[in-house]
Short mmCIF file of C-alpha atoms in Angstrom, two decimals:
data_model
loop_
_atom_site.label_atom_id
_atom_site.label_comp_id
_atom_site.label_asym_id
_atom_site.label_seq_id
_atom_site.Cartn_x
_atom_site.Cartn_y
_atom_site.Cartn_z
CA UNK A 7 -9.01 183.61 90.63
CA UNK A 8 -9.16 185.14 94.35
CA UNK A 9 -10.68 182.27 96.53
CA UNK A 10 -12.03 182.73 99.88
CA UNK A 11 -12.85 179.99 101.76
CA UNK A 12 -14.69 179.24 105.11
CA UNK A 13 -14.20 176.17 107.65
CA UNK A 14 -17.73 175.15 107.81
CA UNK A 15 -21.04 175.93 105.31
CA UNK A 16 -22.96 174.48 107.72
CA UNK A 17 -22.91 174.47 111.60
CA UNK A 18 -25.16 173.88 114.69
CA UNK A 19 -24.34 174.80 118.04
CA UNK A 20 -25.77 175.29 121.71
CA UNK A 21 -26.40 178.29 123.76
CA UNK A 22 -23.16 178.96 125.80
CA UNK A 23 -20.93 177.61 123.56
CA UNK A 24 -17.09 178.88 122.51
CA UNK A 25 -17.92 178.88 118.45
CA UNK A 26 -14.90 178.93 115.98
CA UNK A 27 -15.81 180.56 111.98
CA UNK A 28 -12.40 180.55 109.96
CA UNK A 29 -11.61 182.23 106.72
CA UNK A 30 -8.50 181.65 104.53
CA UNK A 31 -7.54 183.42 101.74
CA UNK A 32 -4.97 182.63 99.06
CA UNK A 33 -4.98 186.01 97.50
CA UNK A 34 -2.27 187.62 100.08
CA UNK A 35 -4.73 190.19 100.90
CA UNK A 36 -3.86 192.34 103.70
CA UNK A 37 -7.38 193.09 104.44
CA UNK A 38 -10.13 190.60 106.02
CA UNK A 39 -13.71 191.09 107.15
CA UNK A 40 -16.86 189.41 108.98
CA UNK A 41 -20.14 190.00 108.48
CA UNK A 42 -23.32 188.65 108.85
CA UNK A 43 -26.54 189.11 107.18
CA UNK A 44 -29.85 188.89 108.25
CA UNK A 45 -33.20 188.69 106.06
CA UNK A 46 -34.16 192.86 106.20
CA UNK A 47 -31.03 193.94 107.86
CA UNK A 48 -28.57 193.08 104.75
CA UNK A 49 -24.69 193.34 105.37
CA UNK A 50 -23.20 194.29 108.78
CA UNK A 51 -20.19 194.49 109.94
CA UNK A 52 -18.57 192.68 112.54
CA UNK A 53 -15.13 193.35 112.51
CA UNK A 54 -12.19 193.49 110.04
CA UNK A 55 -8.40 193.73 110.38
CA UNK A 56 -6.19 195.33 107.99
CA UNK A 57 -2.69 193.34 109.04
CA UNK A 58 -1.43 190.29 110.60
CA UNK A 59 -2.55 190.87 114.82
CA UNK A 60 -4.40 194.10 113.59
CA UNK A 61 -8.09 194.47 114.20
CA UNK A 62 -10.48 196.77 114.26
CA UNK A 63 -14.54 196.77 115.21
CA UNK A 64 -16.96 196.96 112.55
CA UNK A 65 -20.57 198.23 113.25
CA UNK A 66 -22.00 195.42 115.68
CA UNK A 67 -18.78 193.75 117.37
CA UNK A 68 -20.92 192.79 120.88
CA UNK A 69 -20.70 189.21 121.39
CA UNK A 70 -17.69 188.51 119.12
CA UNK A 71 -13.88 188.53 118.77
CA UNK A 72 -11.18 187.94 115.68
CA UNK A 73 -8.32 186.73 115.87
CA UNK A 74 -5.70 186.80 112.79
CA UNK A 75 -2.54 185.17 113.40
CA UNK A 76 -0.87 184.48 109.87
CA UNK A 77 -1.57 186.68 107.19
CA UNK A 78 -4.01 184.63 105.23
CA UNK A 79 -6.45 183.41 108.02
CA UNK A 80 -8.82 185.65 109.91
CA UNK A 81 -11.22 183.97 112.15
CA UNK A 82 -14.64 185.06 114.08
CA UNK A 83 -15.24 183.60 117.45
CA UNK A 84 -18.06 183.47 119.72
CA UNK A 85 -17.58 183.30 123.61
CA UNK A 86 -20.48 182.16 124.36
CA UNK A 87 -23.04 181.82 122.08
CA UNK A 88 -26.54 182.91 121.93
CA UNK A 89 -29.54 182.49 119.91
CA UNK A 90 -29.47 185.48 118.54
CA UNK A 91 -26.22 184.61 116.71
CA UNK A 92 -28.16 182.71 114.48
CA UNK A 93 -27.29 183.93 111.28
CA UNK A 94 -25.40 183.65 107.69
CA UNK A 95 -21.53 184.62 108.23
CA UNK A 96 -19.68 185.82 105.87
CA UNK A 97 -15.98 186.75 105.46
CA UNK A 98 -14.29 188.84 102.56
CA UNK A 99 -10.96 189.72 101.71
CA UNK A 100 -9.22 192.27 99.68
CA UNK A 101 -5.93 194.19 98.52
CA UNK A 102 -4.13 197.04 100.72
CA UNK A 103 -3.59 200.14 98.22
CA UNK A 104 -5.02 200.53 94.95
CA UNK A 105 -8.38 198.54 94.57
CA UNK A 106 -9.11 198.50 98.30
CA UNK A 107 -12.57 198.54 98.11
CA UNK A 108 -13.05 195.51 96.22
CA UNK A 109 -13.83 192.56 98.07
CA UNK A 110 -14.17 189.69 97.42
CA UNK A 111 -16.08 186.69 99.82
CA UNK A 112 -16.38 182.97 100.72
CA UNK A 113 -19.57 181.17 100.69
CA UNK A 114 -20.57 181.87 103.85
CA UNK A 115 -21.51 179.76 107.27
CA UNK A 116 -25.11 179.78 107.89
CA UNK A 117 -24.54 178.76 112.09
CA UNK A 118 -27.74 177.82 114.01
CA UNK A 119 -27.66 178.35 118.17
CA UNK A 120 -29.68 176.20 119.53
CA UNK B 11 -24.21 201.66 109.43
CA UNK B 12 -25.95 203.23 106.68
CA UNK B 13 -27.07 201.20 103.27
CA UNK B 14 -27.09 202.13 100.12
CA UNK B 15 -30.93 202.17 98.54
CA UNK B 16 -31.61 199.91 96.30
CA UNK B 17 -34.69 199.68 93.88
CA UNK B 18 -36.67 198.12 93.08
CA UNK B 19 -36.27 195.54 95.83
CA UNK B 20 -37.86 192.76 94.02
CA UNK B 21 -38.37 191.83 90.35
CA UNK B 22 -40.62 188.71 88.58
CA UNK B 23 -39.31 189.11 85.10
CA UNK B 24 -39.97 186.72 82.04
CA UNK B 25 -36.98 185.06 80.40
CA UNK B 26 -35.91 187.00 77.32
CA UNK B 27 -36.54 190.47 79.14
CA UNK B 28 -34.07 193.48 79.72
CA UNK B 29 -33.77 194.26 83.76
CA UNK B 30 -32.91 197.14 85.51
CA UNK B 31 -31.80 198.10 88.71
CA UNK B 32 -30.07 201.42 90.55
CA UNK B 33 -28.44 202.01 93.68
CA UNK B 34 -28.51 205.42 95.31
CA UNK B 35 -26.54 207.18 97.94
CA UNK B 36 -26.50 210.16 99.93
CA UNK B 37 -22.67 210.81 100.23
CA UNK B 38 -20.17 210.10 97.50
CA UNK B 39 -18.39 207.01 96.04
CA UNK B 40 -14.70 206.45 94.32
CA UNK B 41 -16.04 202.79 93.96
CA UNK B 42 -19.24 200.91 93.04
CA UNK B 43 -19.49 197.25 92.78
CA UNK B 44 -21.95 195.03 91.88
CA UNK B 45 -22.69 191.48 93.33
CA UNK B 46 -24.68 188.46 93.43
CA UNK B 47 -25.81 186.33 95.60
CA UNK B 48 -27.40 182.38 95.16
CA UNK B 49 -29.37 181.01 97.73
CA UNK B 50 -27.25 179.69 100.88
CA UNK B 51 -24.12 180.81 99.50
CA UNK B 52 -21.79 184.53 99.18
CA UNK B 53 -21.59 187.27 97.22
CA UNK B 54 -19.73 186.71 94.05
CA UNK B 55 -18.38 189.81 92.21
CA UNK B 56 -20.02 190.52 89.29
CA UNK B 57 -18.62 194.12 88.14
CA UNK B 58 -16.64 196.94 89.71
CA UNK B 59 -16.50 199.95 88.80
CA UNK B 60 -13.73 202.74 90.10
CA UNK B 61 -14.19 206.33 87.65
CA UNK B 62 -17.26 208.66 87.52
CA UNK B 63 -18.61 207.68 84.13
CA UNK B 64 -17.20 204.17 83.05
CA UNK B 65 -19.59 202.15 81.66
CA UNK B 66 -18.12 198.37 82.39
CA UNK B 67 -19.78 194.87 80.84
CA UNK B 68 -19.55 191.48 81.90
CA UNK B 69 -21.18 189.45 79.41
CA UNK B 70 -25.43 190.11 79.40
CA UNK B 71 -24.29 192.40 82.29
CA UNK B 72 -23.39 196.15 82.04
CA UNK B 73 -23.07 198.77 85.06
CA UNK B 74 -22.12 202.66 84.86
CA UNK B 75 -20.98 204.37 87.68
CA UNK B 76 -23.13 207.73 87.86
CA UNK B 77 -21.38 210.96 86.79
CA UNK B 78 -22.66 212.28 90.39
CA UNK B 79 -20.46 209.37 92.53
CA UNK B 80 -23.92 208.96 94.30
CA UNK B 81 -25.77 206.40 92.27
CA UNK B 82 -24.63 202.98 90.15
CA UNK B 83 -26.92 201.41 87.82
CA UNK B 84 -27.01 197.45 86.56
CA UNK B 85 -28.88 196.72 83.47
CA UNK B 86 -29.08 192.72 82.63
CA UNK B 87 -29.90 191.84 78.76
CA UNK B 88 -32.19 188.87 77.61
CA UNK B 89 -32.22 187.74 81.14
CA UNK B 90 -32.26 183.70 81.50
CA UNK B 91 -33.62 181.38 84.83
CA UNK B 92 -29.87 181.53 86.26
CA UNK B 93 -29.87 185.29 86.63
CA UNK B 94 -32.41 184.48 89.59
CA UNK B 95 -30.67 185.49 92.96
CA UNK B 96 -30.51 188.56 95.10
CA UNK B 97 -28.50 191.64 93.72
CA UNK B 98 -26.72 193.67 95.83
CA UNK B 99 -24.35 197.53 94.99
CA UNK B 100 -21.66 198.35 97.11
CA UNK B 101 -20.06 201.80 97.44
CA UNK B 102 -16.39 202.23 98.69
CA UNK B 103 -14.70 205.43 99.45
CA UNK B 104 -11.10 205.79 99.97
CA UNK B 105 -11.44 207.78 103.74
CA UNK B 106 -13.32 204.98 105.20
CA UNK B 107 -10.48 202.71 104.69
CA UNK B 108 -11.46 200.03 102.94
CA UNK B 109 -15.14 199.84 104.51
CA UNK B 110 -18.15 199.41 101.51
CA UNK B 111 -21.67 200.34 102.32
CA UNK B 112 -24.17 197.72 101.14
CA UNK B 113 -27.29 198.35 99.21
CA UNK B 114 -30.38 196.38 100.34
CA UNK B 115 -30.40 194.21 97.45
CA UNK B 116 -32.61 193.59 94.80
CA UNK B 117 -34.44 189.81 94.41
CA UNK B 118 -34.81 188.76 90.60
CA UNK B 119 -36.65 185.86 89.92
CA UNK B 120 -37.45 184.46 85.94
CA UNK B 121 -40.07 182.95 84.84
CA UNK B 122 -39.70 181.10 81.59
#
């Protein structure tokens, strides 16, 4: 089974903060995502990389940056964090080639700025 | 980015009924997938679905990918309490590499 898994389910932070969200997959899928997902605004986009030190922006990529340094980890940081980066995080993974669109995603981080 | 539409966006169903749900899109798909989602946690893959057509089933669960590429549809037999959660289509084309576009998601609850 394909398992995607996230650092934290839960986490609580203050405004300003540096905020760290990490993802590892153990699928050797070359592609990685972040959203979030907000109550009426479903899915979005952050950013998503399709190789090791590749990344590219997704549909709302103000306020954050990736990072992916191995293969199999792909993480979501937060310079400075705000309240309205209060949300549900989410991070998928899937297969280069054939299949690319399916996608597959870890439990989530639900992160609170206080 | 654009989203799929979804309908209906919620259902109250007894336990023991058939449900329904469709997805519909405006451009074309080589790829609909179906998730859920529990309360607090992520989207677990339920079906996918990759020719214009196919008719796939997962247990109570059966999606068909419309002949048009532009609309999916779930059906969900003798539903029971754990089908409760939040539904959601995906549609993936090859030229936006790798990228899905989310429906809004449909909320089932059961009532027994």
């Amino acid at each position: 089974d394909v398992k995607v898994t996230q650092s934290s389910r839960y986490l609580v932070k203050r405004t300003g903060e540096k905020v760290f969200l990490e993802c590892v997959q153990d699928m050797d899928h070359e592609n990685m995502f972040w959203y979030r997902q907000d109550p009426g605004l479903g899915l979005r986009l952050i950013y998503f990389s399709y190789d090791v030190k590749m990344k590219e922006k997704g549909d709302i990529p103000e306020g954050y940056s990736v990072s992916r340094e191995k293969k199999e980890r792909f993480s979501l940081i937060l310079e400075s964090a705000s309240t309205n980066q209060t949300s549900m995080y989410l991070c998928a993974s899937s297969w280069a080639g054939y299949l690319t669109d399916t996608q597959y995603f870890g439990p989530g981080t639900r992160l609170t700025v206080l | 980015g654009q989203q799929l539409n979804q309908s209906p966006q919620s259902m109250f169903i007894q336990e023991g009924e058939d449900v329904s749900m469709n997805c519909t899109s405006s451009s074309i798909f080589n790829t609909w997938l179906w998730y859920k989602q529990d309360p607090g946690e992520g989207p677990v893959l339920l079906i996918a679905l990759y020719k214009a057509g196919e008719l796939t089933s997962n247990g109570r669960l059966t999606a068909q990918f419309g002949i048009t590429r532009k609309d999916s549809f779930l059906n969900i037999s003798a539903s029971i309490p754990s089908d409760v959660g939040i539904y959601f289509c995906a549609g993936g084309y090859t030229g936006t590499a790798s990228k899905l576009t989310f429906g809004t998601g449909t909320r089932l609850q059961v009532t027994l």
